[in-house]
C-alpha positions as protocol buffer text, in pm:
chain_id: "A"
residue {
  index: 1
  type: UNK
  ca { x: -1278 y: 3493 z: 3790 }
}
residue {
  index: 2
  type: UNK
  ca { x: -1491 y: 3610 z: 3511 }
}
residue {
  index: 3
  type: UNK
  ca { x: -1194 y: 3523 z: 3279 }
}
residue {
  index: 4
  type: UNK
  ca { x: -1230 y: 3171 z: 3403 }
}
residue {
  index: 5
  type: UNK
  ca { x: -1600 y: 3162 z: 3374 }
}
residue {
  index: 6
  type: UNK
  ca { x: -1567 y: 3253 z: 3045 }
}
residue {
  index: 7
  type: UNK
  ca { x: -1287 y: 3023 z: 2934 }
}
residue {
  index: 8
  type: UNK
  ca { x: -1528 y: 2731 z: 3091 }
}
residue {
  index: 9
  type: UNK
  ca { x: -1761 y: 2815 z: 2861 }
}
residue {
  index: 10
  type: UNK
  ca { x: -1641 y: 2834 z: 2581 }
}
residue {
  index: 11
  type: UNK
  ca { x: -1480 y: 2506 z: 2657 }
}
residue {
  index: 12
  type: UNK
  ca { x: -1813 y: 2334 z: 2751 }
}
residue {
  index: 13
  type: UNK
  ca { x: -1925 y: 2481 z: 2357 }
}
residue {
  index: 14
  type: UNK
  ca { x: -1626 y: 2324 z: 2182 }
}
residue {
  index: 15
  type: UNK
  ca { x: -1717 y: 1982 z: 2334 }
}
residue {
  index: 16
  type: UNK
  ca { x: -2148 y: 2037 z: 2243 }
}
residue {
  index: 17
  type: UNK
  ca { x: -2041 y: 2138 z: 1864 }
}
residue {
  index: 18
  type: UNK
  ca { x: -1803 y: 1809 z: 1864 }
}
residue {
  index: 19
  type: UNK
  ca { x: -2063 y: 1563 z: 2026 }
}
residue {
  index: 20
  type: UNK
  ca { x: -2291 y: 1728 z: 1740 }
}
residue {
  index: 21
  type: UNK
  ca { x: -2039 y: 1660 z: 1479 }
}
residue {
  index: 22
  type: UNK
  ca { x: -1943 y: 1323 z: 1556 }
}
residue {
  index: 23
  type: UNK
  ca { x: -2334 y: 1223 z: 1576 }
}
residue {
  index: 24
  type: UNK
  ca { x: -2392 y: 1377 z: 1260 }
}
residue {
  index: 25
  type: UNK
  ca { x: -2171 y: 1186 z: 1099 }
}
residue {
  index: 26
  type: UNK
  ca { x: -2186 y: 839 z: 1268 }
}
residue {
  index: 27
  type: UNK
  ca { x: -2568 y: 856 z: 1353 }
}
residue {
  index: 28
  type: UNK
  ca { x: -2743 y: 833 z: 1695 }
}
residue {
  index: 29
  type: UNK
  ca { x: -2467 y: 570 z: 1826 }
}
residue {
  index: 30
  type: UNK
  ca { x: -2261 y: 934 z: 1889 }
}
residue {
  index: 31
  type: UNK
  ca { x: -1956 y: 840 z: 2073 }
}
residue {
  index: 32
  type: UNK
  ca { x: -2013 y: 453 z: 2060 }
}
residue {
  index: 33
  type: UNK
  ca { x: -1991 y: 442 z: 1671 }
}
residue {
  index: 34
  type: UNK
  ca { x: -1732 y: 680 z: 1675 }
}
residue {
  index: 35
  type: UNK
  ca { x: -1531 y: 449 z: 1887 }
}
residue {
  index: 36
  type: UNK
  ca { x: -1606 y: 135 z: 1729 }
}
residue {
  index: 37
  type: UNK
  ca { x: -1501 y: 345 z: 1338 }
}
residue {
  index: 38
  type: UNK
  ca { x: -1181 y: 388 z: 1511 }
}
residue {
  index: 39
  type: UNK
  ca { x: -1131 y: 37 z: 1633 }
}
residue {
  index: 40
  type: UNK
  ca { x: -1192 y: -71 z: 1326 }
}
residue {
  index: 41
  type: UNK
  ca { x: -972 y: 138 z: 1115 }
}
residue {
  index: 42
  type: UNK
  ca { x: -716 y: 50 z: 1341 }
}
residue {
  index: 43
  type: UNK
  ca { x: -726 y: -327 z: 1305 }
}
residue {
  index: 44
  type: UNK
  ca { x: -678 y: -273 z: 894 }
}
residue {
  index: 45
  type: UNK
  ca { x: -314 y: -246 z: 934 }
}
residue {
  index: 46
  type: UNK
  ca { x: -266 y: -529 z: 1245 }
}
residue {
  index: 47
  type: UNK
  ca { x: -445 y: -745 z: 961 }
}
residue {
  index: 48
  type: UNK
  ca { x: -242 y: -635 z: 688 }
}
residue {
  index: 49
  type: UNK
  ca { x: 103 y: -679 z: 864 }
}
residue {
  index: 50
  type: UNK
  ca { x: 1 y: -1060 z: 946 }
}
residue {
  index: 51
  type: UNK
  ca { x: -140 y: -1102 z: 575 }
}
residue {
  index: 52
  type: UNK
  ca { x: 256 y: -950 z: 479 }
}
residue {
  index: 53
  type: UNK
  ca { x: 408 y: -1172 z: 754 }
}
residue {
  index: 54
  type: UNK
  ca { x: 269 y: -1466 z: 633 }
}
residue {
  index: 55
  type: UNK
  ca { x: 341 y: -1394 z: 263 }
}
residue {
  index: 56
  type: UNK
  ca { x: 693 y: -1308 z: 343 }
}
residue {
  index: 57
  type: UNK
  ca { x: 803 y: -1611 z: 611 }
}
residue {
  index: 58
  type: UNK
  ca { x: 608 y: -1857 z: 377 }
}
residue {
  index: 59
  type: UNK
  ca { x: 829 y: -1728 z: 77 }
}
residue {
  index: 60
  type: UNK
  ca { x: 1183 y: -1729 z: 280 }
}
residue {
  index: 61
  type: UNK
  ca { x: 1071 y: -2137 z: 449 }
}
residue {
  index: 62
  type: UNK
  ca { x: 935 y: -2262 z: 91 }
}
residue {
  index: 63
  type: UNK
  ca { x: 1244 y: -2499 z: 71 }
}
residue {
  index: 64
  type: UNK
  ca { x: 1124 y: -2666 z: 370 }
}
residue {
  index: 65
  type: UNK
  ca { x: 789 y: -2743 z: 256 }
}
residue {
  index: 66
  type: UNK
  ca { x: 775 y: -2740 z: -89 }
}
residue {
  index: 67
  type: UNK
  ca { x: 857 y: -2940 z: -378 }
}
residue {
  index: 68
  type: UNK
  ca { x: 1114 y: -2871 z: -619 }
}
residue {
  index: 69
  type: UNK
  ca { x: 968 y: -2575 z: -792 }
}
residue {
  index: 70
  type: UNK
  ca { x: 1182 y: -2690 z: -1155 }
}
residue {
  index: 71
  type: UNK
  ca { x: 1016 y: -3017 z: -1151 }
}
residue {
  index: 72
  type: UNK
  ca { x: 854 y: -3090 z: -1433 }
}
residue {
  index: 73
  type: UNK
  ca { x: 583 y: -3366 z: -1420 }
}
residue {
  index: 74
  type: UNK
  ca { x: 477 y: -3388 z: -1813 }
}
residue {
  index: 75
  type: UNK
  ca { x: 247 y: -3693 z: -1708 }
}
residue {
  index: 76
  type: UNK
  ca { x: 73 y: -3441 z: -1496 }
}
residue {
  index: 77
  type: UNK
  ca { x: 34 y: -3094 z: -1711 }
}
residue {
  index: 78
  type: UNK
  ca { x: -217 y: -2831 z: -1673 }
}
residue {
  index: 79
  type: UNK
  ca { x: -374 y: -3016 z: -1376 }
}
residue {
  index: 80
  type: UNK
  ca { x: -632 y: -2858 z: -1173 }
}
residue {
  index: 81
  type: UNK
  ca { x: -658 y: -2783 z: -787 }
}
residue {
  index: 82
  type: UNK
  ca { x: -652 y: -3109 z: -602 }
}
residue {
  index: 83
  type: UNK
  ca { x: -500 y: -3310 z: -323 }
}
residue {
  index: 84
  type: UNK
  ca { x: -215 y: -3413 z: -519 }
}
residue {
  index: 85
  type: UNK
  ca { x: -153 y: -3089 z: -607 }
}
residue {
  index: 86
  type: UNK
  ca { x: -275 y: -2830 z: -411 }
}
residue {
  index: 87
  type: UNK
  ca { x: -288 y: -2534 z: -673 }
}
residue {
  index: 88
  type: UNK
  ca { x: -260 y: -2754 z: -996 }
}
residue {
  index: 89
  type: UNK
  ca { x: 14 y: -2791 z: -1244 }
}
residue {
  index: 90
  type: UNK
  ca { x: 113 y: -2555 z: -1524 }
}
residue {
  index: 91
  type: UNK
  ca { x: 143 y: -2650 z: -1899 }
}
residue {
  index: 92
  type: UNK
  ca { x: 538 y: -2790 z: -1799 }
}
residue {
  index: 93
  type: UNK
  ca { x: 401 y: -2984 z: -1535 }
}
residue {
  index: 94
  type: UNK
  ca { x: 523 y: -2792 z: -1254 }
}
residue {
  index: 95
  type: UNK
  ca { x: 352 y: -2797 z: -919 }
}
residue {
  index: 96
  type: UNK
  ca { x: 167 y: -2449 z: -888 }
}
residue {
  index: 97
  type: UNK
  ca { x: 217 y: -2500 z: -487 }
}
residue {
  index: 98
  type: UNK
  ca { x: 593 y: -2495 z: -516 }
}
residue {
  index: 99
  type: UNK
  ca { x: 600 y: -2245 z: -733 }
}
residue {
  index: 100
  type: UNK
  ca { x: 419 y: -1973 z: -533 }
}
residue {
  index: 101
  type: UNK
  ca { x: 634 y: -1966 z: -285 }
}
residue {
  index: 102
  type: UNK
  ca { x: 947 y: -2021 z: -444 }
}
residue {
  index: 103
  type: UNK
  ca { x: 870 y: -1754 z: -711 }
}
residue {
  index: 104
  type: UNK
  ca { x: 778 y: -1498 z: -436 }
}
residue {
  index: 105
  type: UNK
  ca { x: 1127 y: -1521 z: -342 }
}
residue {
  index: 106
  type: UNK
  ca { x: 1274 y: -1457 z: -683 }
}
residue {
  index: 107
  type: UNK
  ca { x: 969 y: -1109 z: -659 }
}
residue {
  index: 108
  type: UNK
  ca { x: 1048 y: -1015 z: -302 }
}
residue {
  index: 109
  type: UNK
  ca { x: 1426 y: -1078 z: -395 }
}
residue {
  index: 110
  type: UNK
  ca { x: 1429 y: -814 z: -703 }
}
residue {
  index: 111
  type: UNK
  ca { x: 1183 y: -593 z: -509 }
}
residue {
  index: 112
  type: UNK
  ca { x: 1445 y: -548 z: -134 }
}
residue {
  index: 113
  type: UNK
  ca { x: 1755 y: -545 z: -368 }
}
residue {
  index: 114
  type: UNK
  ca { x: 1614 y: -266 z: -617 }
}
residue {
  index: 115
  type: UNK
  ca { x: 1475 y: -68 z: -292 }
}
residue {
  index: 116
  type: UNK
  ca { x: 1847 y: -77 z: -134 }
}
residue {
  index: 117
  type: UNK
  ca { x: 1982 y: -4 z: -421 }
}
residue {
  index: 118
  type: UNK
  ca { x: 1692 y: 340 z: -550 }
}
residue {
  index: 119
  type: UNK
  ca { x: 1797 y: 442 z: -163 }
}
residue {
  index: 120
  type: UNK
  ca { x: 2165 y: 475 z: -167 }
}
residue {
  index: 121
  type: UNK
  ca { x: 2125 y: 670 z: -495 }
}
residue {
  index: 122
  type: UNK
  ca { x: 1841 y: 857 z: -360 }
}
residue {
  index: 123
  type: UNK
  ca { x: 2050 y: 969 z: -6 }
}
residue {
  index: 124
  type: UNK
  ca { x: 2396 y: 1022 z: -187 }
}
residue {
  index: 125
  type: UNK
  ca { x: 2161 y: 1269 z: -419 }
}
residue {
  index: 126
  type: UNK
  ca { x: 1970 y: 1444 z: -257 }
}
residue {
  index: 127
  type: UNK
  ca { x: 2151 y: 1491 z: 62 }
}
residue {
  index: 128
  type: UNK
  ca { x: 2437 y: 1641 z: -220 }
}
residue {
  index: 129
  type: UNK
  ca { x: 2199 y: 1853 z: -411 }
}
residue {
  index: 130
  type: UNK
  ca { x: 2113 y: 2020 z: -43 }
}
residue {
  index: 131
  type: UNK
  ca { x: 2432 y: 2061 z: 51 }
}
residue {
  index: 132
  type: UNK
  ca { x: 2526 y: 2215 z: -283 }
}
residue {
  index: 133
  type: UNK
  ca { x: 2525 y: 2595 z: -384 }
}
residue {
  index: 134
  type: UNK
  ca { x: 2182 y: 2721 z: -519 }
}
residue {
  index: 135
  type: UNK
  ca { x: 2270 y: 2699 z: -890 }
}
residue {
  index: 136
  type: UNK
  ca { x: 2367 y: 2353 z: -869 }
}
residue {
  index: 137
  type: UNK
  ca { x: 2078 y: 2222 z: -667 }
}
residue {
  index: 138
  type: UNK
  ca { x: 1867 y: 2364 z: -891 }
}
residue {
  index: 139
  type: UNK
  ca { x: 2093 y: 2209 z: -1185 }
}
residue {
  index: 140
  type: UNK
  ca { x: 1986 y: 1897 z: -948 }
}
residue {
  index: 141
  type: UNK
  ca { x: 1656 y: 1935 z: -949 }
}
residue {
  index: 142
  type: UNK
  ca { x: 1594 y: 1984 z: -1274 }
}
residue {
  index: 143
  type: UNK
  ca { x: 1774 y: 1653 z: -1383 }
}
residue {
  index: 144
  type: UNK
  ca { x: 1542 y: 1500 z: -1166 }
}
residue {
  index: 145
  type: UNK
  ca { x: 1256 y: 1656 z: -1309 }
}
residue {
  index: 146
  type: UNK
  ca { x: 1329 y: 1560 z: -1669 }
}
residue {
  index: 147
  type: UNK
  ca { x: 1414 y: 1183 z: -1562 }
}
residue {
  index: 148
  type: UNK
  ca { x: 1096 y: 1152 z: -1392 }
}
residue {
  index: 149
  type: UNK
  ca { x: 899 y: 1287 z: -1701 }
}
residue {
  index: 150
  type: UNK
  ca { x: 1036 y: 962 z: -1870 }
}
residue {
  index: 151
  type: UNK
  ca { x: 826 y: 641 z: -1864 }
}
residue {
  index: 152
  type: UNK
  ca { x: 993 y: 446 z: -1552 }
}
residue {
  index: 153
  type: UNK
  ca { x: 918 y: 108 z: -1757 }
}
residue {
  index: 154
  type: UNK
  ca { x: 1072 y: 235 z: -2059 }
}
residue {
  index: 155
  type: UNK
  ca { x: 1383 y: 342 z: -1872 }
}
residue {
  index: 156
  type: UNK
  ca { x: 1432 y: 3 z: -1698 }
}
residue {
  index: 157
  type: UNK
  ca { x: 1390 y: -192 z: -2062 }
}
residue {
  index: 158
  type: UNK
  ca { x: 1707 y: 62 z: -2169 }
}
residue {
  index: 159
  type: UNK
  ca { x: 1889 y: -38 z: -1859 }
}
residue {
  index: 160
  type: UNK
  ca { x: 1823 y: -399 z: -1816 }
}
residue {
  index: 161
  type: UNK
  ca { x: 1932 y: -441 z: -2223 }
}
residue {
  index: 162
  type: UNK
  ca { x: 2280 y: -352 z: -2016 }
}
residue {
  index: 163
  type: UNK
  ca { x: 2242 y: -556 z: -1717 }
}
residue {
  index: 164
  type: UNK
  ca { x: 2083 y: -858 z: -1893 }
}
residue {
  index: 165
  type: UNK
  ca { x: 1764 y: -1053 z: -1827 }
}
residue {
  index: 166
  type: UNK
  ca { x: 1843 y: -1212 z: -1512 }
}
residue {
  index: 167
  type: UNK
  ca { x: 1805 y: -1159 z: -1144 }
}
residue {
  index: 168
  type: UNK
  ca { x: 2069 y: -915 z: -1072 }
}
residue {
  index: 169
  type: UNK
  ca { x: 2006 y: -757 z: -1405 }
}
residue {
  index: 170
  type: UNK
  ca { x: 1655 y: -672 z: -1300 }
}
residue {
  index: 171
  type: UNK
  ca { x: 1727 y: -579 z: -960 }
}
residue {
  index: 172
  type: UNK
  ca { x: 1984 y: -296 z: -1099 }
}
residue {
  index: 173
  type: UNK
  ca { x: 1749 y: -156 z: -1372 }
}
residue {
  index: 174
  type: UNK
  ca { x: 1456 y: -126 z: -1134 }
}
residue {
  index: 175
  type: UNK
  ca { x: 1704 y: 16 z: -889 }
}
residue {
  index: 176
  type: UNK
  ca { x: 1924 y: 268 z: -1128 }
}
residue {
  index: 177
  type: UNK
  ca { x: 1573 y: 384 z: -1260 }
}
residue {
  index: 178
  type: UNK
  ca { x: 1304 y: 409 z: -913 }
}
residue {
  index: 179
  type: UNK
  ca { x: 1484 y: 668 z: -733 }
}
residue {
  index: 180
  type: UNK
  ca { x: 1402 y: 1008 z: -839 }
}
residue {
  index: 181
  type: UNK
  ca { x: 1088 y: 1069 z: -627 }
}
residue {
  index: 182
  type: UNK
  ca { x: 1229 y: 976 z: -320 }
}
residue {
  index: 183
  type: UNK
  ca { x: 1594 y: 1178 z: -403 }
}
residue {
  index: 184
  type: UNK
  ca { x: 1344 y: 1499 z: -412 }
}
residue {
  index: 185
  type: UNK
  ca { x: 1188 y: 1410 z: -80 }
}
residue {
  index: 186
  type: UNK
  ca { x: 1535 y: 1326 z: 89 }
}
residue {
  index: 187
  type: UNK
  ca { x: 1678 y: 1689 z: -37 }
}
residue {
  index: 188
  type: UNK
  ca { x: 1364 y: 1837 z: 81 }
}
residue {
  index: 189
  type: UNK
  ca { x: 1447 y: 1695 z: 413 }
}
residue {
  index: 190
  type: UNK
  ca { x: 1845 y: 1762 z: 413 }
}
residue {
  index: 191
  type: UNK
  ca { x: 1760 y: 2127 z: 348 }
}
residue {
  index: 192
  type: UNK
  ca { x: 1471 y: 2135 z: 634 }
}
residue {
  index: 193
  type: UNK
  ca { x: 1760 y: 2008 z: 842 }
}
residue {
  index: 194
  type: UNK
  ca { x: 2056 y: 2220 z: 695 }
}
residue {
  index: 195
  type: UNK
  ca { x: 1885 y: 2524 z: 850 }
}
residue {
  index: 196
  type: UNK
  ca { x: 1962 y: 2391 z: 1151 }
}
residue {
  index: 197
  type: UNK
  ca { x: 2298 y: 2564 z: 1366 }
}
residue {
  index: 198
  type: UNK
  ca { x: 2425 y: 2188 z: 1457 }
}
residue {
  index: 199
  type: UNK
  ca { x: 2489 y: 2110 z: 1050 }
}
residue {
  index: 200
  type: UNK
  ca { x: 2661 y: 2465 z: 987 }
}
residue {
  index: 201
  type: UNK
  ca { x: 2864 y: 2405 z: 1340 }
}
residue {
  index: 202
  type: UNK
  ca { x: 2984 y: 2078 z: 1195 }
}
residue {
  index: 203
  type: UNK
  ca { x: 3094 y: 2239 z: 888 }
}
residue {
  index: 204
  type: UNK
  ca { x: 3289 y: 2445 z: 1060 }
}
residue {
  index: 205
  type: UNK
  ca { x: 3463 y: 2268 z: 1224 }
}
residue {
  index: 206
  type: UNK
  ca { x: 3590 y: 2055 z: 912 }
}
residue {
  index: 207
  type: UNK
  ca { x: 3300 y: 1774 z: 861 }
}
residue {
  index: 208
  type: UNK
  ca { x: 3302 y: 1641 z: 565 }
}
residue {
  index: 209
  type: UNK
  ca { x: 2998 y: 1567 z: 339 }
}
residue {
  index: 210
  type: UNK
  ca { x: 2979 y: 1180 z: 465 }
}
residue {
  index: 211
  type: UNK
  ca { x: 2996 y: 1279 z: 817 }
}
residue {
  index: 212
  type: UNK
  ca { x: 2748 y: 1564 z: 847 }
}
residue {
  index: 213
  type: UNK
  ca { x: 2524 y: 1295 z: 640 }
}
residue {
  index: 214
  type: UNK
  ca { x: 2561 y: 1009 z: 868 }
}
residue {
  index: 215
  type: UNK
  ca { x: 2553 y: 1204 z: 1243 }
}
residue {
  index: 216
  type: UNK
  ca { x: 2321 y: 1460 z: 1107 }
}
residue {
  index: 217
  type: UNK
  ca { x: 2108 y: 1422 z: 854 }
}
residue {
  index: 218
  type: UNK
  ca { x: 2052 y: 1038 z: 808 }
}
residue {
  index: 219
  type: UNK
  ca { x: 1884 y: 1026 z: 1103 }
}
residue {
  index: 220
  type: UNK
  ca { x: 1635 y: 1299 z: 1083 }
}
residue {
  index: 221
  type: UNK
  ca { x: 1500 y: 1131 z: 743 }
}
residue {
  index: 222
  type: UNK
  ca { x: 1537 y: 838 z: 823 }
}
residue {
  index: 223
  type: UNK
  ca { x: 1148 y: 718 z: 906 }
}
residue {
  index: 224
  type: UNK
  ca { x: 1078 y: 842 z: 569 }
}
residue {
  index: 225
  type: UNK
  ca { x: 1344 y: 702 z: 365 }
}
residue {
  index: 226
  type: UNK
  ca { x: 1218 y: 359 z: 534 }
}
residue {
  index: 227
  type: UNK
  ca { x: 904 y: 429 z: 468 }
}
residue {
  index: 228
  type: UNK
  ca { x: 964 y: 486 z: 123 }
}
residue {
  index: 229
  type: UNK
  ca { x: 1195 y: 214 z: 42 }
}
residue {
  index: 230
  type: UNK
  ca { x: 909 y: -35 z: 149 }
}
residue {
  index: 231
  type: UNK
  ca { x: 690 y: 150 z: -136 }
}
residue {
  index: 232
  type: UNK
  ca { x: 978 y: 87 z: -371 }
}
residue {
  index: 233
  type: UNK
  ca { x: 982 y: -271 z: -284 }
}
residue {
  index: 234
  type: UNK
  ca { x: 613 y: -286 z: -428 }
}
residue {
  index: 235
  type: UNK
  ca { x: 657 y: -75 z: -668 }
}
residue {
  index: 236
  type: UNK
  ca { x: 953 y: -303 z: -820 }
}
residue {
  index: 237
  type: UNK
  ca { x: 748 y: -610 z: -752 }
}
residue {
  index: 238
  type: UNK
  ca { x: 480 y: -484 z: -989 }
}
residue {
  index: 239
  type: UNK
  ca { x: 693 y: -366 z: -1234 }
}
residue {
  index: 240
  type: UNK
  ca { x: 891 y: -693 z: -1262 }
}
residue {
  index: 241
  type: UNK
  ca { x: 592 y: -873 z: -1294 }
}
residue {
  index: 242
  type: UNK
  ca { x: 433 y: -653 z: -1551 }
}
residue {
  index: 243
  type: UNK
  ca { x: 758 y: -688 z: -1740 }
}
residue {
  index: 244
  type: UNK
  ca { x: 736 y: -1058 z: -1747 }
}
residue {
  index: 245
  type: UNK
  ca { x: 449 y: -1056 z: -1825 }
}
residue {
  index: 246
  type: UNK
  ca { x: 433 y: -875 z: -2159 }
}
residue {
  index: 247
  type: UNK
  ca { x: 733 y: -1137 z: -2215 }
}
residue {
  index: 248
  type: UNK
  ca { x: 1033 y: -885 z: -2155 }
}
residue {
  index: 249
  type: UNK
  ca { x: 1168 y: -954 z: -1832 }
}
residue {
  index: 250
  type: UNK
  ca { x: 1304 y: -1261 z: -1614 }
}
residue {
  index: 251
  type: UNK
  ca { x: 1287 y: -1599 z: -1877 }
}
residue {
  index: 252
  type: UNK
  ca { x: 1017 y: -1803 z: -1812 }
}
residue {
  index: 253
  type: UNK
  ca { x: 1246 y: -2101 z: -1657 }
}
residue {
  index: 254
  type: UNK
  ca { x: 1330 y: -1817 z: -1386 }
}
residue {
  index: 255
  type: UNK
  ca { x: 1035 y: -1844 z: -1182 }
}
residue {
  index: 256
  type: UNK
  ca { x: 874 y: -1547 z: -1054 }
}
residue {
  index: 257
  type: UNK
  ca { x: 546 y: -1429 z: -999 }
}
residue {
  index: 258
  type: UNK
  ca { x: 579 y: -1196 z: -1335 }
}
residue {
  index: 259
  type: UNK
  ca { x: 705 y: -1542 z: -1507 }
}
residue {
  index: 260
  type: UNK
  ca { x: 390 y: -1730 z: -1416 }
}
residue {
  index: 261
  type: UNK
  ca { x: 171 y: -1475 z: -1562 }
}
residue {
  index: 262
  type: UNK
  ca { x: 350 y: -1469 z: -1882 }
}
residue {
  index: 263
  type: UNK
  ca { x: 329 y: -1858 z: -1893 }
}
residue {
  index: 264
  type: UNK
  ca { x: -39 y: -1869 z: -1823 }
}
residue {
  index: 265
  type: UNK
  ca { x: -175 y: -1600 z: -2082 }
}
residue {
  index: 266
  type: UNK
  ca { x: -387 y: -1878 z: -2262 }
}
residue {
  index: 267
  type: UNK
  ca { x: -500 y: -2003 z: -1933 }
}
residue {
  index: 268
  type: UNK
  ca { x: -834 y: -1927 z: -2009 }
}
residue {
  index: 269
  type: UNK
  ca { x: -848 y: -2041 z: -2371 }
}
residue {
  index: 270
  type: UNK
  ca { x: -728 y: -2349 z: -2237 }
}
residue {
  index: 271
  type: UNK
  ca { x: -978 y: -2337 z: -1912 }
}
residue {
  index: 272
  type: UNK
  ca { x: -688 y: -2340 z: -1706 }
}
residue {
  index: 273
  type: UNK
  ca { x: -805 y: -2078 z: -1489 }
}
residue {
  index: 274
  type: UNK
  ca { x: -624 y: -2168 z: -1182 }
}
residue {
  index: 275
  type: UNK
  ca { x: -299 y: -2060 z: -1354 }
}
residue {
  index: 276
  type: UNK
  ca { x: -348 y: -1720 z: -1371 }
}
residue {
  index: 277
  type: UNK
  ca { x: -573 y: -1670 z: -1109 }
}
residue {
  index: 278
  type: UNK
  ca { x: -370 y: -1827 z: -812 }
}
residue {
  index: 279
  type: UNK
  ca { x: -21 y: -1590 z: -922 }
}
residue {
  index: 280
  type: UNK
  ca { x: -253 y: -1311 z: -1002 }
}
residue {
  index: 281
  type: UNK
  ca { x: -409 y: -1330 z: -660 }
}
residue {
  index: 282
  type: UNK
  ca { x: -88 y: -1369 z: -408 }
}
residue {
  index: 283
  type: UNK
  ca { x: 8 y: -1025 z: -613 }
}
residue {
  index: 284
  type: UNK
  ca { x: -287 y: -842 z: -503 }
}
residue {
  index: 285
  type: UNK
  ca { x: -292 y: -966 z: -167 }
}
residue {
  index: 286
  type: UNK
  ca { x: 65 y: -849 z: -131 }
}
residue {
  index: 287
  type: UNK
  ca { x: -54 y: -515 z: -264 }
}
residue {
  index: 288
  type: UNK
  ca { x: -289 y: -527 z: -34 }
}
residue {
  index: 289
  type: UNK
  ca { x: -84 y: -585 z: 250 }
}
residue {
  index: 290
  type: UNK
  ca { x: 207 y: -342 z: 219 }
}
residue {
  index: 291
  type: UNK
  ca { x: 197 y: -1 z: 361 }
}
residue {
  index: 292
  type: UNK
  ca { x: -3 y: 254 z: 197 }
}
């Protein structure tokens, strides 16, 4: 009984130091403002996957409500917002509208393709540097290490000279060159898992490398690898646009979000602010949006 008592009381001074914590922080409210910080941090994400949602079904229906993004109006160049056109035009004539939507295709295209592609190299790897005698994971590793000392940008302008400036092009060299990071996290994973008697039963009993990977591994790693393959996806959306941009990516007639910014880098000399602005913003809200 005393034990009890005790235990009681100690309990009832956890809860008094945590009441005085949480009003500390969140004022005199106490609990109430405490409750309503974690309502609100909650919604963030609700209103970030709608905001991605939106982005993303508005980008796969454009063909069903948009213009012909190609178009090229020359009577109506570098026209601003209006109700003819809803974004303006750019200095071809092209319907700003039309081209949001069907250039965040082109982006989100590049950006899922790269991401499959950075996480089949990433699994194959790093599930076989686990797997692999110490010296060689190590040999691995290191690899690994020196590739991601290397400028990612600079190592997709060496690969994409192979590839070509195109669509597929891009996707590869983002793809052959964004998945080193998450190669160390899935052999960090693998080996977490290797320790396990199931993998070394399997082994044993004649599994082979793809088999112990798909019924035992993959699984175990694979809320990460999902996770991080949506961070890829941004991550390749920025880096296509910033290569566009700077005028070394996808053409301009290929239009993409990255395209649109390289087009409109005199936007503002020639107060044609709306060009730059509108692509420039539908980036950051997708930024914005995507899992952090």
């Amino acid at each position: 009984m005393p034990f009890n008592r005790s235990s009681d009381d100690s309990s009832k001074h956890d809860c008094r130091a945590s009441e005085r914590k949480i009003k500390s922080i969140y004022g005199a409210g106490g609990k109430m403002s405490f409750e309503k910080h974690i309502t609100k941090r909650k919604k963030v994400p609700f209103l970030s996957f709608v905001l991605l949602g939106i982005l993303i079904m508005g980008c796969v229906f454009a063909p069903f409500f948009c213009k012909d993004a190609s178009y090229m109006d020359l009577m109506n160049c570098s026209r601003a917002p209006g109700r003819e056109f809803f974004f303006g035009t750019d200095t071809m004539g092209r319907d700003l509208f039309s081209c949001i939507w069907h250039g965040g295709r082109v982006s989100l295209t590049i950006g899922f393709l790269s991401a499959a592609i950075s996480a089949v190299i990433a699994v194959l790897y790093g599930t076989a540097s686990a797997l692999s005698p110490a010296w060689l994971d190590r040999l691995l590793m290191r690899l690994v290490d020196v590739l991601l000392s290397v400028p990612s940008l600079l190592l997709v302008l060496f690969v994409q000279a192979v590839f070509g400036k195109n669509i597929i092009g891009m996707s590869a060299a983002i793809g052959l060159c964004g998945w080193f990071s998450m190669a160390k996290i899935v052999r960090t994973q693998a080996k977490t898992v290797k320790e396990s008697g199931f993998v070394t039963a399997s082994q044993c009993m004649g599994g082979g490398f793809f088999h112990v990977l798909y019924w035992h591994l993959a699984p175990n790693f694979l809320p990460s690898i999902l996770f991080m393959i949506i961070m890829s996806v941004r991550t390749a959306i920025a880096e296509e646009s910033t290569l566009s941009f700077l005028g070394l990516g996808l053409p301009i007639e290929t239009i993409s979000w990255g395209s649109m910014l390289a087009l409109a880098q005199n936007a503002f000399v020639m107060r044609a602010w709306w060009m730059i602005l509108i692509p420039g913003l539908f980036l950051i809200l997708l930024f914005y949006a995507s899992p952090r």
